[in-house]
Coordinates of C-alpha atoms in Angstrom, one line a residue:
M1 CA 96.8 -28.3 -7.0
N2 CA 97.3 -25.8 -9.8
I3 CA 94.9 -23.1 -10.9
F4 CA 93.5 -25.1 -13.8
K5 CA 92.7 -28.0 -11.5
A6 CA 91.1 -25.7 -9.0
F7 CA 88.6 -24.5 -11.6
L8 CA 88.2 -28.0 -13.0
F9 CA 87.5 -29.1 -9.4
T10 CA 84.8 -26.4 -9.1
A11 CA 83.2 -27.3 -12.4
L12 CA 83.1 -31.0 -11.4
L13 CA 81.3 -30.1 -8.2
L14 CA 78.7 -28.1 -10.1
A15 CA 78.4 -30.8 -12.8
L16 CA 77.9 -33.5 -10.1
E17 CA 75.1 -31.5 -8.5
V18 CA 73.3 -30.9 -11.8
I19 CA 73.7 -34.5 -13.0
T20 CA 72.5 -35.8 -9.6
S21 CA 69.5 -33.5 -9.7
L22 CA 68.6 -34.5 -13.3
G23 CA 69.0 -38.2 -12.4
I24 CA 66.6 -37.9 -9.4
Y25 CA 64.1 -36.0 -11.7
K26 CA 64.3 -38.7 -14.4
L27 CA 63.8 -41.5 -11.8
T28 CA 60.8 -39.8 -10.3
E29 CA 59.3 -38.0 -13.3
S30 CA 56.5 -40.4 -14.0
S31 CA 55.5 -40.5 -10.3
I32 CA 55.7 -36.8 -9.7
N33 CA 53.7 -35.9 -12.9
N34 CA 50.7 -37.9 -11.5
L35 CA 51.0 -36.3 -8.1
D36 CA 48.3 -33.8 -7.2
N37 CA 49.1 -33.3 -3.5
T38 CA 50.7 -29.8 -3.1
E39 CA 52.3 -30.7 0.2
Y40 CA 54.1 -33.7 -1.4
L41 CA 55.2 -31.6 -4.3
T42 CA 56.7 -29.1 -1.8
H43 CA 58.6 -32.0 -0.1
Y44 CA 59.7 -33.2 -3.5
I45 CA 61.1 -29.8 -4.6
G46 CA 62.8 -29.3 -1.2
L47 CA 64.5 -32.7 -1.4
T48 CA 65.6 -32.3 -5.0
M49 CA 67.2 -29.0 -4.0
T50 CA 69.0 -30.4 -1.0
I51 CA 69.9 -34.1 -1.7
P52 CA 71.9 -33.4 -4.9
R53 CA 74.1 -30.9 -3.1
I54 CA 74.9 -33.4 -0.3
I55 CA 75.6 -36.2 -2.8
A56 CA 77.8 -33.9 -5.0
Y57 CA 79.9 -32.9 -2.0
L58 CA 80.2 -36.5 -0.7
L59 CA 81.3 -37.7 -4.2
I60 CA 83.9 -34.9 -4.2
F61 CA 85.2 -36.2 -0.8
V62 CA 85.5 -39.7 -2.3
V63 CA 87.0 -38.7 -5.7
F64 CA 89.6 -36.4 -4.2
K65 CA 90.2 -38.6 -1.1
I66 CA 89.5 -35.7 1.2
K67 CA 90.1 -37.1 4.7
L68 CA 88.7 -35.6 7.9
N69 CA 90.3 -36.1 11.3
W70 CA 87.3 -36.3 13.6
K71 CA 89.5 -36.5 16.7
N72 CA 91.3 -33.3 15.7
G73 CA 87.9 -31.8 15.0
Q74 CA 86.8 -32.4 18.6
S75 CA 89.9 -30.6 19.9
K76 CA 89.2 -27.7 17.5
I77 CA 85.7 -27.4 18.9
N78 CA 87.0 -27.6 22.5
G79 CA 89.6 -24.9 21.7
L80 CA 87.1 -22.3 20.4
E81 CA 87.4 -18.9 22.0
I82 CA 84.2 -16.9 22.9
K83 CA 85.8 -13.6 22.0
F84 CA 86.5 -14.9 18.4
I85 CA 82.8 -15.9 18.1
F86 CA 81.9 -12.4 19.2
Y87 CA 84.2 -11.0 16.5
L88 CA 82.5 -13.3 13.9
L89 CA 79.1 -11.7 14.9
I90 CA 80.6 -8.3 14.4
I91 CA 81.8 -9.3 10.9
T92 CA 78.3 -10.8 10.1
I93 CA 76.6 -7.5 11.0
G94 CA 79.1 -5.5 9.0
L95 CA 78.7 -7.7 5.9
E96 CA 74.9 -7.3 6.0
F97 CA 75.3 -3.5 5.3
F98 CA 78.4 -3.9 3.1
D99 CA 76.7 -6.4 0.8
R100 CA 73.5 -4.4 0.2
P101 CA 74.6 -2.3 -2.8
F102 CA 75.7 -5.5 -4.7
F103 CA 72.2 -7.0 -4.2
D104 CA 70.5 -3.7 -4.9
F105 CA 72.7 -2.9 -8.0
S106 CA 69.9 -3.0 -10.6
K107 CA 67.7 -0.8 -8.3
I108 CA 70.5 1.7 -7.8
L109 CA 71.0 2.0 -11.6
D110 CA 67.2 2.6 -11.9
S111 CA 67.5 5.3 -9.3
I112 CA 70.4 7.0 -11.1
K113 CA 68.3 6.9 -14.3
N114 CA 65.4 8.5 -12.4
L115 CA 63.2 5.4 -13.1
I116 CA 60.4 4.6 -10.7
A117 CA 61.6 2.2 -8.1
E118 CA 59.6 -1.0 -7.6
P119 CA 58.4 -1.4 -4.0
Y120 CA 59.7 -4.2 -1.9
V121 CA 57.6 -7.3 -2.0
H122 CA 57.8 -9.8 0.8
T123 CA 57.5 -13.4 -0.4
E124 CA 55.6 -15.7 1.9
R125 CA 56.9 -19.3 2.0
S126 CA 55.4 -22.5 3.5
N127 CA 56.8 -24.0 6.7
V128 CA 57.9 -27.0 4.7
T129 CA 59.8 -24.9 2.2
L130 CA 61.5 -23.0 5.0
I131 CA 62.6 -26.2 6.6
Y132 CA 64.4 -27.4 3.5
R133 CA 65.9 -24.0 2.8
G134 CA 67.1 -23.9 6.4
I135 CA 68.8 -27.3 6.2
S136 CA 70.5 -26.3 3.0
A137 CA 71.6 -22.8 4.2
L138 CA 72.3 -23.5 7.9
I139 CA 73.8 -27.1 7.8
V140 CA 74.8 -28.2 4.3
A141 CA 76.4 -25.0 3.1
P142 CA 78.4 -23.9 6.1
I143 CA 79.9 -27.4 6.8
F144 CA 80.5 -28.8 3.3
E145 CA 81.5 -25.5 1.6
E146 CA 84.0 -24.6 4.3
L147 CA 85.5 -28.1 4.4
V148 CA 85.9 -28.2 0.6
F149 CA 86.8 -24.6 -0.3
R150 CA 88.8 -23.5 2.7
K151 CA 90.2 -26.6 4.4
Y152 CA 90.9 -28.5 1.2
L153 CA 91.1 -26.2 -1.9
F154 CA 92.7 -23.2 -0.2
T155 CA 95.2 -25.4 1.6
E156 CA 96.1 -27.3 -1.5
L157 CA 96.6 -24.1 -3.5
L158 CA 98.9 -22.8 -0.7
K159 CA 101.3 -25.7 -1.4
K160 CA 102.0 -24.3 -4.9
Y161 CA 101.1 -20.6 -4.8
S162 CA 101.5 -17.5 -2.6
L163 CA 99.0 -16.6 0.1
K164 CA 97.4 -13.8 -1.9
L165 CA 96.9 -15.9 -5.1
S166 CA 95.6 -18.9 -3.2
I167 CA 93.1 -16.7 -1.4
I168 CA 91.9 -15.1 -4.7
I169 CA 91.6 -18.4 -6.7
S170 CA 89.8 -20.3 -3.9
S171 CA 87.5 -17.4 -3.4
V172 CA 86.7 -17.1 -7.1
C173 CA 85.9 -20.8 -7.1
F174 CA 83.7 -20.4 -4.1
A175 CA 81.8 -17.6 -5.7
L176 CA 81.3 -19.6 -8.9
I177 CA 79.4 -22.3 -7.1
H178 CA 76.7 -19.7 -6.3
L179 CA 75.8 -19.2 -9.9
P180 CA 73.3 -18.5 -11.4
S181 CA 72.8 -15.9 -8.7
Y182 CA 75.0 -13.3 -10.4
R183 CA 74.2 -10.7 -7.7
N184 CA 75.8 -12.9 -5.1
L185 CA 79.1 -13.3 -7.0
I186 CA 81.0 -10.3 -5.5
P187 CA 79.5 -10.8 -1.9
T188 CA 80.5 -14.5 -1.9
F189 CA 84.0 -13.7 -3.4
I190 CA 84.6 -11.2 -0.6
F191 CA 83.2 -13.6 2.0
G192 CA 85.6 -16.3 0.7
I193 CA 88.5 -13.9 1.2
I194 CA 87.4 -13.2 4.7
C195 CA 87.1 -16.9 5.5
C196 CA 90.5 -17.7 4.0
L197 CA 92.1 -15.0 6.2
I198 CA 90.4 -16.2 9.3
Y199 CA 91.3 -19.9 8.6
R200 CA 94.9 -18.9 7.9
K201 CA 95.1 -17.0 11.2
T202 CA 93.3 -19.4 13.5
K203 CA 94.1 -22.7 11.7
N204 CA 90.6 -23.7 12.9
I205 CA 88.0 -24.4 10.3
I206 CA 85.3 -24.3 12.9
Y207 CA 85.5 -20.6 13.0
T208 CA 84.8 -20.2 9.3
I209 CA 81.9 -22.7 9.6
I210 CA 80.4 -20.6 12.4
L211 CA 80.8 -17.4 10.4
H212 CA 79.2 -19.1 7.4
F213 CA 76.4 -20.2 9.6
F214 CA 75.9 -16.7 11.1
A215 CA 75.9 -15.1 7.6
N216 CA 73.4 -17.6 6.2
L217 CA 71.3 -17.4 9.4
T218 CA 71.0 -13.7 8.9
W219 CA 69.9 -14.2 5.3
F220 CA 67.4 -16.9 6.4
L221 CA 65.9 -14.8 9.2
F222 CA 65.6 -11.7 7.0
S223 CA 63.8 -13.8 4.3
I224 CA 61.2 -14.6 6.9
Y225 CA 61.0 -11.6 9.3
G226 CA 62.8 -8.9 7.3
E227 CA 59.9 -7.2 5.7
S228 CA 60.2 -4.0 7.9
F229 CA 63.9 -3.9 7.5
F230 CA 63.9 -4.1 3.7
K231 CA 61.1 -1.6 3.4
W232 CA 63.2 0.8 5.5
I233 CA 66.3 0.2 3.3
Y234 CA 64.3 0.6 0.1
G235 CA 62.7 3.7 1.5
L236 CA 66.1 5.4 1.9
E237 CA 66.1 5.5 -2.0
Y238 CA 69.9 5.2 -2.0
D239 CA 70.5 8.6 -0.3
Y240 CA 73.4 9.5 1.9
T241 CA 72.1 7.5 4.8
Y242 CA 72.1 4.4 2.6
W243 CA 75.7 4.9 1.7
L244 CA 76.7 5.8 5.2
L245 CA 75.4 2.4 6.3
F246 CA 77.5 0.9 3.5
L247 CA 80.6 2.6 4.8
L248 CA 79.6 1.6 8.3
G249 CA 79.4 -2.0 7.1
I250 CA 82.9 -1.7 5.7
F251 CA 84.2 -0.3 9.0
V252 CA 82.6 -2.9 11.2
T253 CA 83.7 -5.7 8.9
I254 CA 87.3 -4.5 9.0
L255 CA 87.1 -4.0 12.7
G256 CA 86.0 -7.6 13.3
M257 CA 88.7 -8.9 10.9
K258 CA 91.4 -6.8 12.6
K259 CA 90.4 -8.1 16.0
I260 CA 90.8 -11.7 14.8
T261 CA 93.8 -11.4 12.6
T262 CA 95.8 -9.4 15.2
A263 CA 94.7 -11.6 18.2
N264 CA 97.2 -13.9 19.9
T265 CA 96.0 -17.4 19.0
V266 CA 98.9 -19.2 20.7

């Protein structure tokens, strides 16, 4: 696969998700407009956010004839090393602090301009909404995104390009599927690089799926229970403590990566 096809592949995935979502909406438009039950509407919104993603990925598997060796997958699971999973946890913790300035970028600019910072507001979500968000973030994303962008796309690029270029291109494509969340572009790009390096070293996609799960689980739990944490972070007002935590995040992430990439996997 060349670079142009890699970006075309990514665009097709995004297009399939949008088209599927619009198709579901058109098919159910008349019914949903006459629906007054809030709970049913919540289920509808949750399903239309989750099902199109699953369909889009399944279509990609079919169109590009991506085959999975389930027997080999079982051996990969059986071959998991506990120490590596611990290192993945370390990386997850590091990334949480490392990623903060990218998500807080607009607030940091306001702070530099001496503008009054808006206080953190915790958004309450219904249990039904959380269930659908959990399915998407903890099951669909870790499994499908790792299989498509690391096991397939990254591997295909390696057949034509150098390791460095293959990592960059596959990580850019991975970041692009997270649009329109522009604040997430750099964090997902960096996350893609980390996953490529781990997959290249271990040759086991299960590890990157687990890391992806840990990262999304952290986000998911913070979206529910993280009010105190975010109020504390915002309360630092981007002083030296805030940036020390950022540097600590870099150190911890590199430490976890070094442990994995220098470990003997034979």
